[in-house]
mmCIF file of C-alpha atoms in Angstrom:
data_model
loop_
_atom_site.group_PDB
_atom_site.id
_atom_site.type_symbol
_atom_site.label_atom_id
_atom_site.label_comp_id
_atom_site.label_asym_id
_atom_site.label_seq_id
_atom_site.Cartn_x
_atom_site.Cartn_y
_atom_site.Cartn_z
ATOM 1 C CA MET L 580 91.813 -27.822 -63.642
ATOM 2 C CA PRO L 581 91.024 -31.570 -63.462
ATOM 3 C CA SER L 582 89.409 -33.240 -66.452
ATOM 4 C CA SER L 583 86.064 -34.962 -66.004
ATOM 5 C CA THR L 584 83.973 -37.286 -68.127
ATOM 6 C CA PHE L 585 80.336 -36.337 -68.674
ATOM 7 C CA ILE L 586 77.409 -38.669 -69.262
ATOM 8 C CA ARG L 587 73.680 -38.095 -69.631
ATOM 9 C CA LEU L 588 71.162 -40.290 -67.833
ATOM 10 C CA SER L 589 67.787 -39.985 -69.512
ATOM 11 C CA GLY L 590 65.063 -42.416 -70.492
ATOM 12 C CA PRO L 591 61.378 -43.251 -70.012
ATOM 13 C CA ILE L 592 62.062 -45.107 -66.743
ATOM 14 C CA GLN L 593 64.909 -45.166 -64.220
ATOM 15 C CA SER L 594 65.369 -47.049 -60.953
ATOM 16 C CA TRP L 595 67.952 -46.081 -58.340
ATOM 17 C CA ALA L 596 67.165 -48.335 -55.414
ATOM 18 C CA GLY L 597 66.495 -46.566 -52.161
ATOM 19 C CA GLN L 598 65.763 -48.012 -48.753
ATOM 20 C CA SER L 599 63.143 -50.736 -48.701
ATOM 21 C CA VAL L 600 60.114 -49.594 -46.705
ATOM 22 C CA SER L 601 59.151 -53.238 -46.258
ATOM 23 C CA GLY L 602 59.871 -56.431 -48.109
ATOM 24 C CA ASN L 603 56.959 -55.827 -50.455
ATOM 25 C CA PHE L 604 57.485 -52.085 -51.055
ATOM 26 C CA ILE L 605 60.664 -51.116 -52.894
ATOM 27 C CA ARG L 606 61.132 -47.513 -53.897
ATOM 28 C CA THR L 607 63.593 -45.591 -56.047
ATOM 29 C CA ASN L 608 65.645 -42.579 -55.065
ATOM 30 C CA PRO L 609 64.766 -39.338 -56.888
ATOM 31 C CA ILE L 610 68.362 -39.052 -58.163
ATOM 32 C CA PRO L 611 71.032 -41.617 -59.124
ATOM 33 C CA THR L 612 72.731 -43.187 -56.113
ATOM 34 C CA LEU L 613 76.458 -43.390 -55.463
ATOM 35 C CA THR L 614 76.403 -47.198 -55.500
ATOM 36 C CA GLY L 615 74.356 -47.203 -58.694
ATOM 37 C CA LEU L 616 76.821 -44.921 -60.482
ATOM 38 C CA ARG L 617 79.792 -46.928 -59.255
ATOM 39 C CA GLY L 618 78.113 -50.046 -60.605
ATOM 40 C CA LEU L 619 77.449 -48.295 -63.914
ATOM 41 C CA LEU L 620 81.134 -47.396 -64.229
ATOM 42 C CA ALA L 621 82.248 -50.885 -63.189
ATOM 43 C CA GLY L 622 80.023 -52.459 -65.831
ATOM 44 C CA ALA L 623 81.295 -50.083 -68.501
ATOM 45 C CA LEU L 624 84.849 -51.068 -67.554
ATOM 46 C CA GLY L 625 83.910 -54.736 -67.908
ATOM 47 C CA ALA L 626 84.459 -55.546 -64.225
ATOM 48 C CA ARG L 627 82.450 -58.396 -62.755
ATOM 49 C CA ARG L 628 80.965 -58.357 -59.267
ATOM 50 C CA ASP L 629 84.020 -59.867 -57.618
ATOM 51 C CA GLU L 630 86.508 -57.931 -59.755
ATOM 52 C CA ILE L 631 85.534 -54.286 -59.209
ATOM 53 C CA PRO L 632 88.693 -52.113 -59.090
ATOM 54 C CA GLU L 633 89.323 -50.511 -55.704
ATOM 55 C CA TRP L 634 89.957 -47.110 -57.275
ATOM 56 C CA ILE L 635 86.281 -46.801 -58.246
ATOM 57 C CA SER L 636 85.505 -45.971 -54.600
ATOM 58 C CA LYS L 637 87.638 -42.818 -54.993
ATOM 59 C CA VAL L 638 85.829 -41.525 -58.092
ATOM 60 C CA ARG L 639 83.790 -38.345 -57.522
ATOM 61 C CA PHE L 640 80.284 -38.139 -58.983
ATOM 62 C CA SER L 641 78.381 -34.869 -59.349
ATOM 63 C CA VAL L 642 74.750 -35.120 -60.484
ATOM 64 C CA ARG L 643 72.940 -32.228 -62.157
ATOM 65 C CA GLU L 644 69.173 -32.600 -62.171
ATOM 66 C CA ASP L 645 67.935 -31.200 -65.481
ATOM 67 C CA GLN L 646 64.435 -32.648 -65.307
ATOM 68 C CA THR L 647 62.775 -33.817 -62.117
ATOM 69 C CA GLY L 648 61.168 -37.202 -62.613
ATOM 70 C CA SER L 649 57.793 -38.340 -61.359
ATOM 71 C CA PHE L 650 57.244 -41.536 -59.392
ATOM 72 C CA VAL L 651 55.285 -44.353 -61.006
ATOM 73 C CA ASP L 652 54.163 -47.611 -59.398
ATOM 74 C CA ASP L 653 54.613 -51.120 -60.738
ATOM 75 C CA PHE L 654 52.987 -54.137 -59.119
ATOM 76 C CA GLN L 655 54.607 -57.555 -59.514
ATOM 77 C CA THR L 656 53.547 -61.005 -58.366
ATOM 78 C CA ILE L 657 56.203 -63.198 -56.787
ATOM 79 C CA GLY L 658 56.121 -66.700 -55.355
ATOM 80 C CA SER L 659 56.567 -67.648 -51.730
ATOM 81 C CA ARG L 660 60.018 -68.231 -50.282
ATOM 82 C CA GLU L 661 59.504 -70.498 -47.315
ATOM 83 C CA GLU L 662 63.224 -70.780 -46.566
ATOM 84 C CA GLU L 663 63.369 -67.028 -45.899
ATOM 85 C CA TRP L 664 60.433 -67.212 -43.518
ATOM 86 C CA ASP L 665 61.847 -70.226 -41.679
ATOM 87 C CA PHE L 666 65.234 -68.541 -41.279
ATOM 88 C CA ARG L 667 63.730 -65.369 -39.857
ATOM 89 C CA ARG L 668 61.461 -67.376 -37.582
ATOM 90 C CA ARG L 669 64.377 -69.327 -36.083
ATOM 91 C CA ILE L 670 66.323 -66.114 -35.481
ATOM 92 C CA ALA L 671 63.298 -64.530 -33.798
ATOM 93 C CA ILE L 672 62.788 -67.513 -31.510
ATOM 94 C CA LEU L 673 66.441 -67.398 -30.462
ATOM 95 C CA GLN L 674 65.963 -63.730 -29.604
ATOM 96 C CA GLY L 675 62.950 -64.568 -27.437
ATOM 97 C CA MET L 676 60.413 -62.743 -29.565
ATOM 98 C CA LYS L 677 56.693 -63.450 -29.259
ATOM 99 C CA ALA L 678 54.683 -65.123 -32.019
ATOM 100 C CA ARG L 679 53.041 -61.848 -32.997
ATOM 101 C CA SER L 680 56.444 -60.210 -33.483
ATOM 102 C CA ILE L 681 57.669 -63.194 -35.495
ATOM 103 C CA LYS L 682 54.868 -62.735 -38.025
ATOM 104 C CA GLN L 683 55.929 -59.137 -38.554
ATOM 105 C CA LEU L 684 59.342 -60.316 -39.725
ATOM 106 C CA SER L 685 57.947 -61.787 -42.924
ATOM 107 C CA PHE L 686 59.640 -60.102 -45.857
ATOM 108 C CA LYS L 687 56.429 -60.096 -47.889
ATOM 109 C CA PRO L 688 52.694 -60.018 -47.118
ATOM 110 C CA ALA L 689 51.935 -63.629 -48.079
ATOM 111 C CA VAL L 690 53.718 -66.641 -46.656
ATOM 112 C CA GLY L 691 52.971 -69.922 -48.412
ATOM 113 C CA ALA L 692 51.243 -68.130 -51.295
ATOM 114 C CA ASN L 693 51.931 -65.637 -54.049
ATOM 115 C CA ALA L 694 52.608 -62.069 -52.980
ATOM 116 C CA VAL L 695 52.262 -58.690 -54.640
ATOM 117 C CA VAL L 696 55.356 -56.500 -54.608
ATOM 118 C CA ARG L 697 55.047 -52.766 -55.188
ATOM 119 C CA ARG L 698 58.006 -51.041 -56.831
ATOM 120 C CA THR L 699 58.298 -47.340 -57.547
ATOM 121 C CA TYR L 700 60.253 -46.120 -60.566
ATOM 122 C CA LEU L 701 61.376 -42.704 -61.778
ATOM 123 C CA SER L 702 59.693 -41.535 -64.970
ATOM 124 C CA GLU L 703 60.939 -38.960 -67.521
ATOM 125 C CA ALA L 704 63.878 -37.748 -65.432
ATOM 126 C CA GLU L 705 67.115 -36.397 -66.901
ATOM 127 C CA PHE L 706 70.514 -35.970 -65.264
ATOM 128 C CA ILE L 707 73.963 -34.822 -66.330
ATOM 129 C CA VAL L 708 76.673 -36.650 -64.379
ATOM 130 C CA ARG L 709 80.242 -35.411 -63.986
ATOM 131 C CA VAL L 710 82.690 -38.237 -63.257
ATOM 132 C CA THR L 711 86.101 -37.177 -61.936
ATOM 133 C CA ASP L 712 89.288 -39.014 -60.990
ATOM 134 C CA GLU L 713 92.491 -37.375 -62.202
ATOM 135 C CA ARG L 714 94.418 -40.642 -62.011
ATOM 136 C CA HIS L 715 91.946 -42.603 -64.123
ATOM 137 C CA THR L 716 90.435 -40.074 -66.544
ATOM 138 C CA GLU L 717 91.535 -42.066 -69.590
ATOM 139 C CA GLU L 718 90.033 -45.310 -68.286
ATOM 140 C CA ILE L 719 86.741 -43.659 -67.346
ATOM 141 C CA ASP L 720 86.451 -41.920 -70.698
ATOM 142 C CA HIS L 721 87.203 -45.119 -72.604
ATOM 143 C CA ALA L 722 84.713 -47.094 -70.506
ATOM 144 C CA PHE L 723 81.782 -44.747 -71.066
ATOM 145 C CA SER L 724 82.534 -44.186 -74.755
ATOM 146 C CA SER L 725 82.875 -47.926 -75.477
ATOM 147 C CA PRO L 726 81.273 -49.816 -72.569
ATOM 148 C CA VAL L 727 82.026 -53.520 -72.208
ATOM 149 C CA PHE L 728 78.650 -54.305 -70.639
ATOM 150 C CA ALA L 729 75.455 -52.516 -71.612
ATOM 151 C CA THR L 730 74.785 -49.309 -69.715
ATOM 152 C CA TYR L 731 71.367 -48.910 -68.147
ATOM 153 C CA LEU L 732 69.488 -46.694 -65.723
ATOM 154 C CA GLY L 733 69.522 -48.749 -62.548
ATOM 155 C CA ARG L 734 67.954 -51.903 -64.029
ATOM 156 C CA LYS L 735 68.821 -53.850 -67.172
ATOM 157 C CA ALA L 736 65.328 -53.263 -68.559
ATOM 158 C CA PHE L 737 65.874 -49.472 -68.550
ATOM 159 C CA PRO L 738 68.380 -48.458 -71.274
ATOM 160 C CA ALA L 739 69.750 -44.932 -71.476
ATOM 161 C CA ALA L 740 68.529 -42.660 -74.265
ATOM 162 C CA PHE L 741 70.915 -41.162 -76.823
ATOM 163 C CA PRO L 742 73.230 -39.420 -76.233
ATOM 164 C CA PHE L 743 74.627 -41.178 -73.166
ATOM 165 C CA TYR L 744 78.335 -40.341 -73.514
ATOM 166 C CA LEU L 745 79.086 -36.621 -73.902
ATOM 167 C CA GLY L 746 82.890 -36.517 -73.679
ATOM 168 C CA THR L 747 85.692 -35.275 -71.449
ATOM 169 C CA GLY L 748 86.461 -31.684 -70.487
ATOM 170 C CA ASN L 749 87.200 -29.437 -67.535
ATOM 171 C CA GLU L 750 84.930 -29.470 -64.500
ATOM 172 C CA ASP L 751 83.225 -26.187 -65.448
ATOM 173 C CA VAL L 752 81.541 -27.853 -68.417
ATOM 174 C CA LEU L 753 78.885 -29.057 -65.966
ATOM 175 C CA HIS L 754 77.656 -25.443 -65.827
ATOM 176 C CA GLN L 755 77.911 -24.910 -69.594
ATOM 177 C CA ILE L 756 75.868 -27.835 -70.890
ATOM 178 C CA PRO L 757 72.386 -26.442 -71.591
ATOM 179 C CA VAL L 758 69.092 -27.802 -70.346
ATOM 180 C CA VAL L 759 66.077 -28.354 -72.609
ATOM 181 C CA LYS L 760 63.008 -26.393 -71.556
ATOM 182 C CA THR L 761 59.893 -26.803 -73.694
ATOM 183 C CA THR L 762 57.802 -24.128 -71.971
ATOM 184 C CA PRO L 763 56.496 -21.093 -73.935
ATOM 185 C CA ARG L 764 59.206 -18.897 -72.407
ATOM 186 C CA TYR L 765 61.882 -20.847 -74.278
ATOM 187 C CA ASN L 766 60.980 -20.472 -77.930
ATOM 188 C CA GLU L 767 62.687 -22.218 -80.815
ATOM 189 C CA GLY L 768 65.879 -20.414 -81.715
ATOM 190 C CA THR L 769 66.846 -19.119 -78.280
ATOM 191 C CA LYS L 770 70.326 -20.656 -78.802
ATOM 192 C CA ALA L 771 71.074 -20.854 -75.091
ATOM 193 C CA THR L 772 70.561 -17.120 -74.493
ATOM 194 C CA GLU L 773 68.203 -17.822 -71.591
ATOM 195 C CA LYS L 774 69.203 -19.177 -68.204
ATOM 196 C CA CYS L 775 67.596 -21.836 -66.052
ATOM 197 C CA THR L 776 68.151 -22.828 -62.418
ATOM 198 C CA VAL L 777 69.065 -26.463 -61.735
ATOM 199 C CA ARG L 778 70.210 -28.441 -58.707
ATOM 200 C CA VAL L 779 73.637 -30.086 -58.449
ATOM 201 C CA TYR L 780 74.260 -32.929 -55.995
ATOM 202 C CA GLU L 781 77.664 -34.025 -54.708
ATOM 203 C CA LEU L 782 77.366 -37.681 -53.726
ATOM 204 C CA ASP L 783 80.581 -38.417 -51.815
ATOM 205 C CA PRO L 784 80.317 -37.118 -49.205
ATOM 206 C CA PRO L 785 76.565 -36.555 -49.595
ATOM 207 C CA LEU L 786 75.850 -32.840 -49.362
ATOM 208 C CA PRO L 787 72.698 -30.740 -49.715
ATOM 209 C CA PRO L 788 72.132 -29.755 -53.360
ATOM 210 C CA GLN L 789 73.492 -26.477 -54.678
ATOM 211 C CA THR L 790 71.608 -24.411 -57.236
ATOM 212 C CA THR L 791 73.288 -22.994 -60.310
ATOM 213 C CA GLN L 792 72.335 -21.144 -63.483
ATOM 214 C CA VAL L 793 72.857 -22.944 -66.799
ATOM 215 C CA PRO L 794 71.934 -22.091 -70.400
ATOM 216 C CA ALA L 795 68.458 -23.101 -71.588
ATOM 217 C CA VAL L 796 67.354 -24.110 -75.080
ATOM 218 C CA ALA L 797 63.962 -25.009 -76.505
ATOM 219 C CA SER L 798 64.675 -28.266 -78.346
ATOM 220 C CA ARG L 799 66.916 -31.321 -78.302
ATOM 221 C CA GLN L 800 68.371 -30.287 -81.665
ATOM 222 C CA GLU L 801 69.528 -26.969 -80.225
ATOM 223 C CA TRP L 802 70.848 -28.844 -77.215
ATOM 224 C CA LEU L 803 72.960 -31.119 -79.431
ATOM 225 C CA GLU L 804 74.322 -28.134 -81.339
ATOM 226 C CA SER L 805 75.246 -26.367 -78.091
ATOM 227 C CA VAL L 806 76.952 -29.449 -76.642
ATOM 228 C CA ASN L 807 78.903 -29.938 -79.879
ATOM 229 C CA SER L 808 80.215 -26.382 -79.584
ATOM 230 C CA LEU L 809 81.682 -26.990 -76.114
ATOM 231 C CA SER L 810 85.306 -27.898 -75.490
ATOM 232 C CA LEU L 811 84.571 -31.586 -74.978
ATOM 233 C CA HIS L 812 86.955 -34.232 -76.273
ATOM 234 C CA ARG L 813 85.184 -37.327 -77.547
ATOM 235 C CA ARG L 814 86.318 -40.772 -78.489
ATOM 236 C CA SER L 815 84.904 -42.387 -81.591
ATOM 237 C CA THR L 816 82.090 -44.686 -80.491
ATOM 238 C CA ILE L 817 81.930 -46.451 -83.869
ATOM 239 C CA THR L 818 84.716 -48.766 -84.978
ATOM 240 C CA PRO L 819 85.575 -48.070 -88.640
ATOM 241 C CA LYS L 820 85.281 -50.991 -91.013
ATOM 242 C CA ALA L 821 88.507 -52.526 -92.278
#
């Protein structure tokens, strides 16, 4: 069975850019995107924008949604970009569009003045990501255990909570890592004897989510103990002093 590297994406805020509704409304996807995860791996490897290894496009990402996030809005003020407006206007004129249509091409609501941009972010979400490429398991594991560039949840301002790197193991570990449920049903000391239903997304090719049963625990401490008991191989993330 192929070995996979497992990471945990959790934090107060995440942002996985989805399609822009308009130039002034930018929303996040409800789960990490394929391009976002590829970028996360590339950054951990230390690859710059023009140096991303081709093999990253062959890596398989499976996303398990442990906690569904809620959408929050953020409003930002930006300055006008006249060169963008002028460029779009010239293109529209060449295409024979009317003046009314040209105005609709503006990428933001205010031309020649400040504009308000609305961005949606994902709050309090948690995902377990399985990263698989049999030919590059060692490189992936090393990258996520000791990333060259800081790892973050879609934007540099959104760092990942501890623990981020979980280790390397067989693919079935995705169904063995417990989920934390703090509802009355899951009392302290359950030790993963309960089960919980979660969704698993395969990103390449994009498929409808599958549901699966995974162990449930009542606290993060129990979660850490359960993860430590799994057959995950971990690199040391702290360099010993000489």
